[in-house]
Amino acid sequence: MIYLVEDEEGIRDLVLYTLEKSGLEARGFDNSRPFWEALGESLPDLVILDIMLPGEDGLGILKRLRERPSTGRIPVMMLSARGAEYDKVLGLERGADDYLAKPVGMMELLARVRSLLRRAGMNRAENGGEEYRSGGLYVSAARHVAAVEGREILLTLKEFDLLLYLLKHSGMVLSREQILASVWNYEQAAETRTVDTHILTLRAKLGSCASLIRTVRGVGYKADSVLPGAVPQTAGETA
Ligand code: CA
């Protein structure tokens, strides 16, 4: 089920029609109130948010979604007015998984929606039984869980992908461009600054395990070398 919050009736109807015609169930809302009500009843697989809305705007909705444990990992795609570069950067920095500028092409939208759903599904089901432990950090790819000192931490889909990518390549120095290409694969909208802001929020959430992610000056980032299931190493300096 896909939830769409869009106040322009023409766009809302077109998007809903396109999704449903492709076999994807979708519900549309013209402002945030009925959206939050619906969310209280059942959680969608994906949320599409227009940014400019009457009342609570799309960025406000995104922020609240990310703060709530039950909705923190739902993939979110933002829509916004043509050429609103500022919105794009803000949306991605605040944890949106993808961004489309209006006017939105329906084939493009459909391709991005399918890609997000596939990725979210892969994260849940196809990541195998990989588990990582280092110091107080525990990450299960299959269960999509990250915990620090035994307490689960709430990561957005992107933060989780980023952490997993760093852990899978632990010991290797990864450039911002490499990270962008792998974690933000098809999204041209993302910039290297997006990597930095996600590293910042990820480190903040990792708390006592933050030093696991090292900054490699002038290049990018590196996770301390740990093997899946390996015995914890001593923590290094805080990067
Ligand atoms: Ca609007």
JSON list of C-alpha atoms in Angstrom, two decimals, residues 105-236:
[
{"chain": "A", "resi": 105, "resn": "GLY", "atom": "CA", "xyz": [6.60, 12.17, -15.47]},
{"chain": "A", "resi": 106, "resn": "MET", "atom": "CA", "xyz": [4.42, 9.17, -14.61]},
{"chain": "A", "resi": 107, "resn": "MET", "atom": "CA", "xyz": [6.81, 6.60, -16.10]},
{"chain": "A", "resi": 108, "resn": "GLU", "atom": "CA", "xyz": [9.68, 8.12, -14.12]},
{"chain": "A", "resi": 109, "resn": "LEU", "atom": "CA", "xyz": [7.59, 8.11, -10.96]},
{"chain": "A", "resi": 110, "resn": "LEU", "atom": "CA", "xyz": [6.60, 4.50, -11.46]},
{"chain": "A", "resi": 111, "resn": "ALA", "atom": "CA", "xyz": [10.20, 3.42, -12.06]},
{"chain": "A", "resi": 112, "resn": "ARG", "atom": "CA", "xyz": [11.39, 5.20, -8.91]},
{"chain": "A", "resi": 113, "resn": "VAL", "atom": "CA", "xyz": [8.52, 3.81, -6.82]},
{"chain": "A", "resi": 114, "resn": "ARG", "atom": "CA", "xyz": [9.27, 0.26, -7.96]},
{"chain": "A", "resi": 115, "resn": "SER", "atom": "CA", "xyz": [12.95, 0.75, -7.26]},
{"chain": "A", "resi": 116, "resn": "LEU", "atom": "CA", "xyz": [12.26, 2.02, -3.73]},
{"chain": "A", "resi": 117, "resn": "LEU", "atom": "CA", "xyz": [9.87, -0.83, -2.99]},
{"chain": "A", "resi": 118, "resn": "ARG", "atom": "CA", "xyz": [12.34, -3.35, -4.35]},
{"chain": "A", "resi": 119, "resn": "ARG", "atom": "CA", "xyz": [15.15, -1.92, -2.27]},
{"chain": "A", "resi": 120, "resn": "ALA", "atom": "CA", "xyz": [13.04, -1.83, 0.87]},
{"chain": "A", "resi": 121, "resn": "GLY", "atom": "CA", "xyz": [12.02, -5.44, 0.21]},
{"chain": "A", "resi": 122, "resn": "MET", "atom": "CA", "xyz": [15.61, -6.44, -0.39]},
{"chain": "A", "resi": 123, "resn": "ASN", "atom": "CA", "xyz": [16.66, -4.84, 2.84]},
{"chain": "A", "resi": 124, "resn": "ARG", "atom": "CA", "xyz": [14.11, -6.86, 4.70]},
{"chain": "A", "resi": 125, "resn": "ALA", "atom": "CA", "xyz": [14.24, -10.17, 2.90]},
{"chain": "A", "resi": 126, "resn": "GLU", "atom": "CA", "xyz": [17.30, -10.61, 0.74]},
{"chain": "A", "resi": 127, "resn": "ASN", "atom": "CA", "xyz": [20.16, -9.36, 2.82]},
{"chain": "A", "resi": 128, "resn": "GLY", "atom": "CA", "xyz": [20.91, -12.86, 3.96]},
{"chain": "A", "resi": 129, "resn": "GLY", "atom": "CA", "xyz": [21.85, -13.77, 7.49]},
{"chain": "A", "resi": 130, "resn": "GLU", "atom": "CA", "xyz": [24.60, -11.20, 7.78]},
{"chain": "A", "resi": 131, "resn": "GLU", "atom": "CA", "xyz": [25.27, -9.99, 11.28]},
{"chain": "A", "resi": 132, "resn": "TYR", "atom": "CA", "xyz": [27.92, -7.58, 12.43]},
{"chain": "A", "resi": 133, "resn": "ARG", "atom": "CA", "xyz": [29.24, -7.04, 15.92]},
{"chain": "A", "resi": 134, "resn": "SER", "atom": "CA", "xyz": [31.88, -4.57, 16.92]},
{"chain": "A", "resi": 135, "resn": "GLY", "atom": "CA", "xyz": [32.35, -3.15, 20.38]},
{"chain": "A", "resi": 136, "resn": "GLY", "atom": "CA", "xyz": [28.82, -2.38, 21.54]},
{"chain": "A", "resi": 137, "resn": "LEU", "atom": "CA", "xyz": [27.38, -2.35, 18.03]},
{"chain": "A", "resi": 138, "resn": "TYR", "atom": "CA", "xyz": [25.16, -5.08, 16.65]},
{"chain": "A", "resi": 139, "resn": "VAL", "atom": "CA", "xyz": [23.64, -5.00, 13.17]},
{"chain": "A", "resi": 140, "resn": "SER", "atom": "CA", "xyz": [21.43, -7.64, 11.60]},
{"chain": "A", "resi": 141, "resn": "ALA", "atom": "CA", "xyz": [20.89, -7.14, 7.89]},
{"chain": "A", "resi": 142, "resn": "ALA", "atom": "CA", "xyz": [18.13, -9.71, 7.67]},
{"chain": "A", "resi": 143, "resn": "ARG", "atom": "CA", "xyz": [16.17, -8.38, 10.62]},
{"chain": "A", "resi": 144, "resn": "HIS", "atom": "CA", "xyz": [16.95, -4.79, 9.68]},
{"chain": "A", "resi": 145, "resn": "VAL", "atom": "CA", "xyz": [17.97, -4.06, 13.24]},
{"chain": "A", "resi": 146, "resn": "ALA", "atom": "CA", "xyz": [20.83, -2.02, 14.65]},
{"chain": "A", "resi": 147, "resn": "ALA", "atom": "CA", "xyz": [21.57, -1.87, 18.36]},
{"chain": "A", "resi": 148, "resn": "VAL", "atom": "CA", "xyz": [24.12, -0.09, 20.52]},
{"chain": "A", "resi": 149, "resn": "GLU", "atom": "CA", "xyz": [24.93, -1.55, 23.95]},
{"chain": "A", "resi": 150, "resn": "GLY", "atom": "CA", "xyz": [21.90, -3.80, 23.61]},
{"chain": "A", "resi": 151, "resn": "ARG", "atom": "CA", "xyz": [19.48, -0.98, 22.85]},
{"chain": "A", "resi": 152, "resn": "GLU", "atom": "CA", "xyz": [17.93, -0.77, 19.41]},
{"chain": "A", "resi": 153, "resn": "ILE", "atom": "CA", "xyz": [18.63, 2.47, 17.57]},
{"chain": "A", "resi": 154, "resn": "LEU", "atom": "CA", "xyz": [16.21, 3.89, 15.05]},
{"chain": "A", "resi": 155, "resn": "LEU", "atom": "CA", "xyz": [17.80, 4.41, 11.65]},
{"chain": "A", "resi": 156, "resn": "THR", "atom": "CA", "xyz": [16.18, 5.61, 8.47]},
{"chain": "A", "resi": 157, "resn": "LEU", "atom": "CA", "xyz": [16.34, 3.29, 5.49]},
{"chain": "A", "resi": 158, "resn": "LYS", "atom": "CA", "xyz": [19.21, 5.34, 4.05]},
{"chain": "A", "resi": 159, "resn": "GLU", "atom": "CA", "xyz": [21.15, 5.44, 7.32]},
{"chain": "A", "resi": 160, "resn": "PHE", "atom": "CA", "xyz": [20.78, 1.70, 7.63]},
{"chain": "A", "resi": 161, "resn": "ASP", "atom": "CA", "xyz": [21.93, 1.13, 4.04]},
{"chain": "A", "resi": 162, "resn": "LEU", "atom": "CA", "xyz": [24.87, 3.43, 4.65]},
{"chain": "A", "resi": 163, "resn": "LEU", "atom": "CA", "xyz": [25.89, 1.65, 7.87]},
{"chain": "A", "resi": 164, "resn": "LEU", "atom": "CA", "xyz": [25.55, -1.74, 6.22]},
{"chain": "A", "resi": 165, "resn": "TYR", "atom": "CA", "xyz": [27.59, -0.62, 3.22]},
{"chain": "A", "resi": 166, "resn": "LEU", "atom": "CA", "xyz": [30.37, 0.66, 5.48]},
{"chain": "A", "resi": 167, "resn": "LEU", "atom": "CA", "xyz": [30.35, -2.53, 7.56]},
{"chain": "A", "resi": 168, "resn": "LYS", "atom": "CA", "xyz": [30.36, -4.78, 4.49]},
{"chain": "A", "resi": 169, "resn": "HIS", "atom": "CA", "xyz": [33.45, -2.94, 3.29]},
{"chain": "A", "resi": 170, "resn": "SER", "atom": "CA", "xyz": [35.00, -2.44, 6.68]},
{"chain": "A", "resi": 171, "resn": "GLY", "atom": "CA", "xyz": [38.71, -1.73, 6.60]},
{"chain": "A", "resi": 172, "resn": "MET", "atom": "CA", "xyz": [38.37, -0.19, 3.13]},
{"chain": "A", "resi": 173, "resn": "VAL", "atom": "CA", "xyz": [38.53, 3.52, 2.49]},
{"chain": "A", "resi": 174, "resn": "LEU", "atom": "CA", "xyz": [35.38, 4.52, 0.61]},
{"chain": "A", "resi": 175, "resn": "SER", "atom": "CA", "xyz": [35.12, 7.78, -1.29]},
{"chain": "A", "resi": 176, "resn": "ARG", "atom": "CA", "xyz": [32.01, 9.93, -1.05]},
{"chain": "A", "resi": 177, "resn": "GLU", "atom": "CA", "xyz": [31.42, 9.22, -4.74]},
{"chain": "A", "resi": 178, "resn": "GLN", "atom": "CA", "xyz": [31.61, 5.45, -4.17]},
{"chain": "A", "resi": 179, "resn": "ILE", "atom": "CA", "xyz": [29.19, 5.71, -1.27]},
{"chain": "A", "resi": 180, "resn": "LEU", "atom": "CA", "xyz": [26.83, 7.89, -3.31]},
{"chain": "A", "resi": 181, "resn": "ALA", "atom": "CA", "xyz": [26.88, 5.45, -6.22]},
{"chain": "A", "resi": 182, "resn": "SER", "atom": "CA", "xyz": [26.14, 2.43, -4.02]},
{"chain": "A", "resi": 183, "resn": "VAL", "atom": "CA", "xyz": [23.82, 3.72, -1.34]},
{"chain": "A", "resi": 184, "resn": "TRP", "atom": "CA", "xyz": [22.03, 6.41, -3.37]},
{"chain": "A", "resi": 185, "resn": "ASN", "atom": "CA", "xyz": [22.38, 4.40, -6.59]},
{"chain": "A", "resi": 186, "resn": "TYR", "atom": "CA", "xyz": [20.03, 5.83, -9.18]},
{"chain": "A", "resi": 187, "resn": "GLU", "atom": "CA", "xyz": [19.38, 9.19, -7.55]},
{"chain": "A", "resi": 188, "resn": "GLN", "atom": "CA", "xyz": [21.13, 11.95, -9.41]},
{"chain": "A", "resi": 189, "resn": "ALA", "atom": "CA", "xyz": [19.60, 14.36, -6.93]},
{"chain": "A", "resi": 190, "resn": "ALA", "atom": "CA", "xyz": [21.94, 13.30, -4.14]},
{"chain": "A", "resi": 191, "resn": "GLU", "atom": "CA", "xyz": [25.19, 15.19, -3.65]},
{"chain": "A", "resi": 192, "resn": "THR", "atom": "CA", "xyz": [28.39, 14.35, -1.78]},
{"chain": "A", "resi": 193, "resn": "ARG", "atom": "CA", "xyz": [27.19, 16.71, 0.97]},
{"chain": "A", "resi": 194, "resn": "THR", "atom": "CA", "xyz": [24.24, 14.34, 1.44]},
{"chain": "A", "resi": 195, "resn": "VAL", "atom": "CA", "xyz": [26.75, 11.60, 2.38]},
{"chain": "A", "resi": 196, "resn": "ASP", "atom": "CA", "xyz": [28.36, 13.87, 4.97]},
{"chain": "A", "resi": 197, "resn": "THR", "atom": "CA", "xyz": [25.06, 14.82, 6.59]},
{"chain": "A", "resi": 198, "resn": "HIS", "atom": "CA", "xyz": [23.97, 11.18, 6.77]},
{"chain": "A", "resi": 199, "resn": "ILE", "atom": "CA", "xyz": [27.32, 10.21, 8.32]},
{"chain": "A", "resi": 200, "resn": "LEU", "atom": "CA", "xyz": [26.73, 12.95, 10.91]},
{"chain": "A", "resi": 201, "resn": "THR", "atom": "CA", "xyz": [23.26, 11.74, 11.85]},
{"chain": "A", "resi": 202, "resn": "LEU", "atom": "CA", "xyz": [24.42, 8.12, 11.78]},
{"chain": "A", "resi": 203, "resn": "ARG", "atom": "CA", "xyz": [27.31, 8.88, 14.15]},
{"chain": "A", "resi": 204, "resn": "ALA", "atom": "CA", "xyz": [24.97, 10.77, 16.46]},
{"chain": "A", "resi": 205, "resn": "LYS", "atom": "CA", "xyz": [22.67, 7.75, 16.63]},
{"chain": "A", "resi": 206, "resn": "LEU", "atom": "CA", "xyz": [25.58, 5.32, 17.10]},
{"chain": "A", "resi": 207, "resn": "GLY", "atom": "CA", "xyz": [26.53, 7.16, 20.30]},
{"chain": "A", "resi": 208, "resn": "SER", "atom": "CA", "xyz": [29.33, 5.25, 22.03]},
{"chain": "A", "resi": 209, "resn": "CYS", "atom": "CA", "xyz": [30.01, 3.34, 18.78]},
{"chain": "A", "resi": 210, "resn": "ALA", "atom": "CA", "xyz": [30.34, 6.49, 16.66]},
{"chain": "A", "resi": 211, "resn": "SER", "atom": "CA", "xyz": [34.12, 6.16, 16.45]},
{"chain": "A", "resi": 212, "resn": "LEU", "atom": "CA", "xyz": [33.67, 3.00, 14.36]},
{"chain": "A", "resi": 213, "resn": "ILE", "atom": "CA", "xyz": [33.15, 5.27, 11.36]},
{"chain": "A", "resi": 214, "resn": "ARG", "atom": "CA", "xyz": [36.38, 7.10, 10.61]},
{"chain": "A", "resi": 215, "resn": "THR", "atom": "CA", "xyz": [36.74, 10.16, 8.45]},
{"chain": "A", "resi": 216, "resn": "VAL", "atom": "CA", "xyz": [39.57, 9.75, 5.96]},
{"chain": "A", "resi": 217, "resn": "ARG", "atom": "CA", "xyz": [40.61, 13.31, 5.28]},
{"chain": "A", "resi": 218, "resn": "GLY", "atom": "CA", "xyz": [40.25, 14.39, 1.67]},
{"chain": "A", "resi": 219, "resn": "VAL", "atom": "CA", "xyz": [38.89, 11.01, 0.60]},
{"chain": "A", "resi": 220, "resn": "GLY", "atom": "CA", "xyz": [35.82, 9.77, 2.40]},
{"chain": "A", "resi": 221, "resn": "TYR", "atom": "CA", "xyz": [35.01, 7.31, 5.15]},
{"chain": "A", "resi": 222, "resn": "LYS", "atom": "CA", "xyz": [36.01, 3.95, 6.53]},
{"chain": "A", "resi": 223, "resn": "ALA", "atom": "CA", "xyz": [34.51, 1.58, 9.06]},
{"chain": "A", "resi": 224, "resn": "ASP", "atom": "CA", "xyz": [36.99, 0.00, 11.42]},
{"chain": "A", "resi": 225, "resn": "SER", "atom": "CA", "xyz": [37.96, -3.44, 10.23]},
{"chain": "A", "resi": 226, "resn": "VAL", "atom": "CA", "xyz": [35.54, -5.97, 11.65]},
{"chain": "A", "resi": 227, "resn": "LEU", "atom": "CA", "xyz": [34.53, -9.30, 10.28]},
{"chain": "A", "resi": 228, "resn": "PRO", "atom": "CA", "xyz": [30.94, -10.49, 10.52]},
{"chain": "A", "resi": 229, "resn": "GLY", "atom": "CA", "xyz": [30.55, -11.93, 13.98]},
{"chain": "A", "resi": 230, "resn": "ALA", "atom": "CA", "xyz": [34.12, -10.93, 14.93]},
{"chain": "A", "resi": 231, "resn": "VAL", "atom": "CA", "xyz": [35.25, -10.16, 18.45]},
{"chain": "A", "resi": 232, "resn": "PRO", "atom": "CA", "xyz": [35.10, -6.44, 19.24]},
{"chain": "A", "resi": 233, "resn": "GLN", "atom": "CA", "xyz": [38.22, -4.39, 18.72]},
{"chain": "A", "resi": 234, "resn": "THR", "atom": "CA", "xyz": [39.30, -1.51, 20.89]},
{"chain": "A", "resi": 235, "resn": "ALA", "atom": "CA", "xyz": [37.66, 1.71, 19.85]},
{"chain": "A", "resi": 236, "resn": "GLY", "atom": "CA", "xyz": [39.83, 4.25, 18.07]}
]
